[in-house]
Coordinates of C-alpha atoms in Angstrom, one line a residue:
Chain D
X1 CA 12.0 -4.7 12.2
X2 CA 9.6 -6.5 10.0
X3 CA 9.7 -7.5 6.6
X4 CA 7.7 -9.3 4.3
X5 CA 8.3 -11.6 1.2
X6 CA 5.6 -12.5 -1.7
X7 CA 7.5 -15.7 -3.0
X8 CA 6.3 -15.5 -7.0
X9 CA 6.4 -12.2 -8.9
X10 CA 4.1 -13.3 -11.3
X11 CA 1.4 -15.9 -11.4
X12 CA -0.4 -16.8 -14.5
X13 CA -3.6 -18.5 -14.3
X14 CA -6.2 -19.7 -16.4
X15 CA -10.1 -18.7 -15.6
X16 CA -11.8 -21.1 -13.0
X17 CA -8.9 -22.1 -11.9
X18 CA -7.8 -21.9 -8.5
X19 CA -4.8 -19.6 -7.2
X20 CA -2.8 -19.1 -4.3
X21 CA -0.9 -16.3 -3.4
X22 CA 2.6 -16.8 -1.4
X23 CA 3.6 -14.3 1.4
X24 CA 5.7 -14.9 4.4
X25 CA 6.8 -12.7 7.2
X26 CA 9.1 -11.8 9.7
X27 CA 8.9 -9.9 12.8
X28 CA 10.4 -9.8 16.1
X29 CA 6.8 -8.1 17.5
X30 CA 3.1 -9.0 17.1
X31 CA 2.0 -8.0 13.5
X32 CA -1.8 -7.5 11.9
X33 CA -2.0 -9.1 8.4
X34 CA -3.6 -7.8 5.0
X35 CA -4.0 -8.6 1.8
X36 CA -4.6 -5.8 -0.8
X37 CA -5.3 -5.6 -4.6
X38 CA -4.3 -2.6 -7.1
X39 CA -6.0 -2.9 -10.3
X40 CA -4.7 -0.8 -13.4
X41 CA -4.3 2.9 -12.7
X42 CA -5.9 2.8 -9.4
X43 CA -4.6 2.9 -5.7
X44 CA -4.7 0.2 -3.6
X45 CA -7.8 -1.5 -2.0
X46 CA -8.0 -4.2 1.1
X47 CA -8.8 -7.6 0.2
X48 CA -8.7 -9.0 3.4
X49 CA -7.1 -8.8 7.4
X50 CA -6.0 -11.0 10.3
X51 CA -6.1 -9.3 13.5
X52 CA -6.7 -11.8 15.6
X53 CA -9.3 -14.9 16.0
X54 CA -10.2 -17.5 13.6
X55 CA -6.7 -18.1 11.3
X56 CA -8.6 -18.5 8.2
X57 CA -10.0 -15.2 7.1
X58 CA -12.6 -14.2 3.9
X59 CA -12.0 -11.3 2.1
X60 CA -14.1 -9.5 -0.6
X61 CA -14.3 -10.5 -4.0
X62 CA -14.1 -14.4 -3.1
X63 CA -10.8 -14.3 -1.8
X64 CA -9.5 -16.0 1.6
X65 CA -5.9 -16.2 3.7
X66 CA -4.9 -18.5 6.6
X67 CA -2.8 -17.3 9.2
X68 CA -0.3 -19.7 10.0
X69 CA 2.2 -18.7 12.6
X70 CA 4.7 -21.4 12.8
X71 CA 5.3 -20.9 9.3
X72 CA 5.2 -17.1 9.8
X73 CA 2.7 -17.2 6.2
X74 CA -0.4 -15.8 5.3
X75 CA -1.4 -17.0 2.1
X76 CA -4.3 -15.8 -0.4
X77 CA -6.3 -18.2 -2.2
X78 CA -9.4 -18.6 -4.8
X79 CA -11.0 -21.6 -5.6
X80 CA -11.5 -19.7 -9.4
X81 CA -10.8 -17.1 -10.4
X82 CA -12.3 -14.7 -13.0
X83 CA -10.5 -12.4 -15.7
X84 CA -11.6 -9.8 -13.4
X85 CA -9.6 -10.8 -10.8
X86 CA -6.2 -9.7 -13.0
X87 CA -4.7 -7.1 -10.4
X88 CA -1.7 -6.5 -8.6
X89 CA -1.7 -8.4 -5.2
X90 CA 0.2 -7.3 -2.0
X91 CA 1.0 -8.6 1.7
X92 CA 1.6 -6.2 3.9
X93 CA 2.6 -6.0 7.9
X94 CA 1.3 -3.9 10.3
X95 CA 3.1 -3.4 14.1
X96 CA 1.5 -1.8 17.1
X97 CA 3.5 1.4 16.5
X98 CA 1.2 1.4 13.3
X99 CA 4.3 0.9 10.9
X100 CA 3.1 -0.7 7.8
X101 CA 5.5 -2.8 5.4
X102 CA 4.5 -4.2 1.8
X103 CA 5.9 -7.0 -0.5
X104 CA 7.0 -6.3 -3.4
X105 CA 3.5 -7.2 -5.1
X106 CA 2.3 -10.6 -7.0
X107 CA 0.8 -10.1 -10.3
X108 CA -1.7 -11.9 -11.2
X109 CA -3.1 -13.0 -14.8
X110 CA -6.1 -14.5 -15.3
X111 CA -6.0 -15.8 -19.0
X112 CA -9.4 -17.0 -20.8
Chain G
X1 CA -17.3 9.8 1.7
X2 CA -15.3 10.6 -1.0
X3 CA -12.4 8.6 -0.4
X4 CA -8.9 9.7 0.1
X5 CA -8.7 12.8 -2.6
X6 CA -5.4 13.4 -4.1
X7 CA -3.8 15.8 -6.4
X8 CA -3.0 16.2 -8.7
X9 CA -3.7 12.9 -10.5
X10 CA -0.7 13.6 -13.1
X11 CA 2.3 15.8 -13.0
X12 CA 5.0 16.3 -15.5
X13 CA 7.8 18.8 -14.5
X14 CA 11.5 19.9 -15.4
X15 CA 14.3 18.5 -13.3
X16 CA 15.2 21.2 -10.5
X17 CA 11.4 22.3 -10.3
X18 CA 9.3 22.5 -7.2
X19 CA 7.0 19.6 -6.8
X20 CA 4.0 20.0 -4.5
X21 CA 1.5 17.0 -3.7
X22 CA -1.6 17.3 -1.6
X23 CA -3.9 15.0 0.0
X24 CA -7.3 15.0 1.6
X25 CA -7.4 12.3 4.0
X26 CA -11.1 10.9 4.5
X27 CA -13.2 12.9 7.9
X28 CA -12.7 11.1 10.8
X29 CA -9.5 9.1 9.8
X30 CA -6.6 10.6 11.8
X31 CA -3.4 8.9 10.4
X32 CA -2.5 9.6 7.1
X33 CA 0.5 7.8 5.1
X34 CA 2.9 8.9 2.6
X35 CA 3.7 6.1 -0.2
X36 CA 5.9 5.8 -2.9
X37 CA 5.5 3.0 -6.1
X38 CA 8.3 2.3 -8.4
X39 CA 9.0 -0.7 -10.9
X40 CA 12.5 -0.8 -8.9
X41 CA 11.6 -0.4 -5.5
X42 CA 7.9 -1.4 -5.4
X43 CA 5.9 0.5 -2.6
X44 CA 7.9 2.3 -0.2
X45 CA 6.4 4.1 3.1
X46 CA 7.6 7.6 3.3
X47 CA 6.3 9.3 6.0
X48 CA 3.4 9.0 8.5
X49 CA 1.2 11.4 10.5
X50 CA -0.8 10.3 13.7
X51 CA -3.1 13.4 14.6
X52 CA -0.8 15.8 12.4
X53 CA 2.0 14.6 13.8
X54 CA 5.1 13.2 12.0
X55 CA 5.5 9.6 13.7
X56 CA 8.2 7.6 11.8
X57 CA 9.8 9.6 8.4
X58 CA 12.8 7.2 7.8
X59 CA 11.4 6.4 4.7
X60 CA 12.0 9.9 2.9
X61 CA 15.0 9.2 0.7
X62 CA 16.4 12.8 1.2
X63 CA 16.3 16.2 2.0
X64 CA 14.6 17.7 -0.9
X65 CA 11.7 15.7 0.4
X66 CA 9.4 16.9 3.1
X67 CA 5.8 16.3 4.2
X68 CA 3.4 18.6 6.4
X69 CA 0.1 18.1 7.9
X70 CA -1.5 21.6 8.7
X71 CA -4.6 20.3 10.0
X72 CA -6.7 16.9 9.9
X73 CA -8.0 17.5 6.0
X74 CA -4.6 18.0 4.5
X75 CA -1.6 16.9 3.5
X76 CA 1.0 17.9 1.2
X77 CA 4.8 16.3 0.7
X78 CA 6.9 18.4 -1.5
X79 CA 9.9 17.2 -3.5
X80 CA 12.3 20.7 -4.3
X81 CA 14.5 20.4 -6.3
X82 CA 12.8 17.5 -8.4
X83 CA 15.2 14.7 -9.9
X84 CA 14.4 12.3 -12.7
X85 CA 14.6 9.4 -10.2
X86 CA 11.4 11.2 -8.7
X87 CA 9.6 9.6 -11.2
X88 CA 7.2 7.5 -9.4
X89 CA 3.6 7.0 -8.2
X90 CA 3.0 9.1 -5.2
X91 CA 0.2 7.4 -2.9
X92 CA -1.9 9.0 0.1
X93 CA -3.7 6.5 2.9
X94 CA -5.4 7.5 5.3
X95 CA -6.9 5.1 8.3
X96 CA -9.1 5.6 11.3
X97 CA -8.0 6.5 14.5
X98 CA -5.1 6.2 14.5
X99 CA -4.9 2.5 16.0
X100 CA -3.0 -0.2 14.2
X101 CA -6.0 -2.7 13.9
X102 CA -7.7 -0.5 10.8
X103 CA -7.2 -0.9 7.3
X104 CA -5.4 1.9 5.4
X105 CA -7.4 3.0 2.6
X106 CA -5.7 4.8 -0.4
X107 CA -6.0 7.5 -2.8
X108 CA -5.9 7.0 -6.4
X109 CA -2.2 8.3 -6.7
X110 CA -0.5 10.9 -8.1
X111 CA 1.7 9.9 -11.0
X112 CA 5.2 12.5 -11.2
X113 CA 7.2 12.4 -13.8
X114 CA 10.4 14.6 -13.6
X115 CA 12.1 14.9 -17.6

């Protein structure tokens, strides 16, 4: 079984600041990474993955996560963010049976 | 491409009525998912079809839930009889191939409401 933690529930922010997203893991198989955003009213969309490779990975939107394995994390970051960039953020899992398993979602607000 | 299609986007019912929600999965993707989005519970996988087949539905909380996947284009997962604890933000995914490495992409959602 798998599971995955985002470690803040909300993260407030002004604009051009940076931001970094928490999310650890656990999993007693190989797992594929993603970060995805839900803005207001709208289903989610992928920000970024780790499959394999190069541990630090760049998403849309300015975004980037580094894989790091011994600490079982996969953090999102932003060197500045916009007001735009107020969404809903979530980790997520994947196994090689194709199960997917979400955090509970970071929200983040990007205030002027 | 459209995207993942779902409907419909907004549903309002009476407890013990027949819910029925559908999903067009994008062409060419052939796994489609089955989510649910709560404030409690945050999103929940319900059910998920490889090639039309039900792989893995131990997330669908109960019986009056089921989910069906006639043919590549469609889904539907149907709640009967509807509870107020429904209530929720029903999404569909769909993703390509069926293979683990692709991204899921999702519909817009369909938001129930069960009074």
């Amino acid at each position: 079984a798998q599971s995955v933690t985002q470690l803040d529930s909300q993260v407030p922010v002004f604009e051009e600041a940076p931001v970094e997203l928490r999310c650890n893991y656990s999993s007693s198989v190989s797992v594929y990474l993603f970060w995805y955003v839900q803005y207001p009213n709208q289903g989610l969309q992928l920000l970024l993955k780790y499959l394999s490779g190069s541990t630090l990975v760049k998403g849309i939107n300015g975004f980037e996560a580094e894989f790091n394995k011994s600490q079982t994390s996969f953090h999102l970051r932003k060197p500045s963010v916009h007001i735009s960039d107020t969404a809903e953020y979530f980790c997520a899992v994947r196994t090689n049976a194709g199960k997917s398993t979400f955090g509970d979602g970071t929200t983040l607000t990007v205030k002027p | 491409d459209a995207g993942v299609i779902q409907s419909p986007r907004h549903e309002v019912t009476e407890m013990g009525q027949e819910v029925t929600l559908r999903c067009k999965p994008i062409s060419g993707h052939n796994s489609l998912f089955w989510y649910r989005q709560t404030m409690m519970r945050g999103l929940e996988l319900l059910i998920y079809f490889n090639n039309n087949v039900p792989i893995d539905d131990s997330g669908m909380p109960e019986d009056r839930f089921s989910a069906k996947m006639p043919n590549a284009s469609f889904s539907t997962l149907k709640i009967q009889p509807s509870e107020p604890r429904d209530s929720a933000v029903y999404f569909c995914a769909s993703s390509e191939q069926g293979s683990q490495l692709y991204e899921q992409y999702f519909g817009p959602g369909t938001r129930l409401t069960v009074t």
